[in-house]
Amino acid sequence: MDRTPSPVSLAAALALPRTPGRSAEVFVDGDLEVRFAARPTDGPQVPHQRDELYFVAAGTRRYRVADRVAPVGPGDVLFCAANVAHGFEAISEDFCVWVLFYGPVRPAAGPQRPESGP
């Protein structure tokens, strides 16, 4: 990015155009992608190929990573490593999060082929 973007308020992020259940792009710089999600999809997400951080801006929810579930609310910071199953459950009407994807793309490990013998 050639310049520092202006601050983005919660009100401005809530006004960004987006598809229901999906996040909206705030800005991208190299391998950093900042997005905003208001009322993200309830339930499991397809694992992403990059690490992600969530910053809960408002509302409450349960956050599931693999088989662990924790209640989350405003001010909480959540991490999910690339290619790990995760998602939100039991969302409140006002739930929204800042989402940061960063780092290299890490394709999921495919099925392993047996090594050939000598």
XYZ file of C-alpha atoms in Angstrom:
118
model
C 0.000 0.000 0.000
C 1.431 3.347 -0.977
C -0.387 5.342 1.665
C -1.898 4.867 5.095
C -5.681 4.475 4.789
C -8.015 6.674 6.807
C -9.418 5.212 10.018
C -12.612 3.173 9.558
C -15.217 3.580 12.285
C -17.594 0.830 13.342
C -20.462 2.890 11.861
C -18.634 3.162 8.516
C -17.873 -0.572 8.517
C -21.534 -1.386 9.199
C -22.458 0.751 6.160
C -20.131 -1.132 3.770
C -21.970 -2.993 1.007
C -21.899 -6.754 1.608
C -23.679 -9.980 0.834
C -25.625 -11.323 3.865
C -23.494 -13.773 5.827
C -20.301 -12.622 4.088
C -17.622 -10.118 5.054
C -16.850 -6.850 3.277
C -13.358 -5.785 2.217
C -11.950 -2.837 4.158
C -8.459 -2.830 2.596
C -5.723 -5.121 1.305
C -1.968 -4.573 1.563
C 0.366 -7.340 0.423
C -0.463 -10.458 2.413
C -2.722 -8.570 4.861
C -6.453 -8.445 4.145
C -8.752 -6.533 6.508
C -12.461 -7.331 6.302
C -15.581 -6.635 8.367
C -18.414 -9.076 9.030
C -21.772 -8.079 10.511
C -23.870 -11.116 11.484
C -21.579 -13.684 9.859
C -22.994 -17.080 8.991
C -24.052 -19.163 11.973
C -22.257 -22.513 11.950
C -19.104 -23.976 10.490
C -17.073 -22.132 7.871
C -14.962 -23.650 5.151
C -11.409 -23.610 6.551
C -9.388 -20.736 5.110
C -5.922 -21.089 3.588
C -4.394 -18.255 5.654
C -4.178 -17.529 9.370
C -6.893 -15.211 10.653
C -7.550 -12.936 13.568
C -11.022 -11.808 14.618
C -11.629 -8.748 16.775
C -15.160 -8.767 18.199
C -16.618 -5.275 17.730
C -20.116 -5.827 19.155
C -22.523 -8.514 20.276
C -22.016 -11.988 21.662
C -21.582 -15.440 20.265
C -19.890 -18.785 20.781
C -16.709 -19.403 18.801
C -15.879 -22.976 17.797
C -12.402 -24.088 16.705
C -12.239 -27.824 16.017
C -13.921 -29.340 19.119
C -13.397 -26.346 21.490
C -16.175 -23.811 22.078
C -15.856 -20.505 23.962
C -18.255 -17.596 24.550
C -16.995 -14.331 22.995
C -17.977 -10.684 23.216
C -16.841 -7.109 22.517
C -13.098 -6.595 22.826
C -12.205 -10.282 22.476
C -9.454 -11.298 20.043
C -9.756 -14.712 18.372
C -7.171 -16.619 16.323
C -7.623 -19.460 13.864
C -4.715 -21.121 12.069
C -4.938 -21.811 8.355
C -6.866 -24.941 7.351
C -8.529 -25.430 10.763
C -12.301 -25.937 10.987
C -13.985 -23.069 12.850
C -17.157 -20.998 13.017
C -19.579 -19.019 15.155
C -22.710 -20.287 16.894
C -25.700 -18.731 18.683
C -25.208 -15.209 17.344
C -26.774 -12.080 18.806
C -28.543 -9.618 16.493
C -25.745 -7.051 16.780
C -22.759 -9.418 16.467
C -19.947 -8.129 14.225
C -16.218 -8.732 13.879
C -13.174 -7.258 12.208
C -11.408 -10.051 10.299
C -7.699 -10.020 9.405
C -6.288 -12.615 7.027
C -2.524 -12.558 6.864
C 0.541 -14.543 5.929
C 1.145 -16.940 3.086
C -1.531 -19.125 1.540
C -1.191 -22.636 2.963
C -3.067 -25.167 0.850
C -4.592 -27.977 2.888
C -2.512 -31.118 2.897
C -3.868 -33.531 0.327
C -3.944 -37.280 0.609
C -0.509 -38.731 1.037
C 0.744 -41.134 -1.618
C 2.885 -44.000 -0.432
C 6.534 -43.629 -1.260
C 7.801 -46.053 -3.859
C 10.376 -48.602 -2.788
C 13.912 -48.929 -4.169
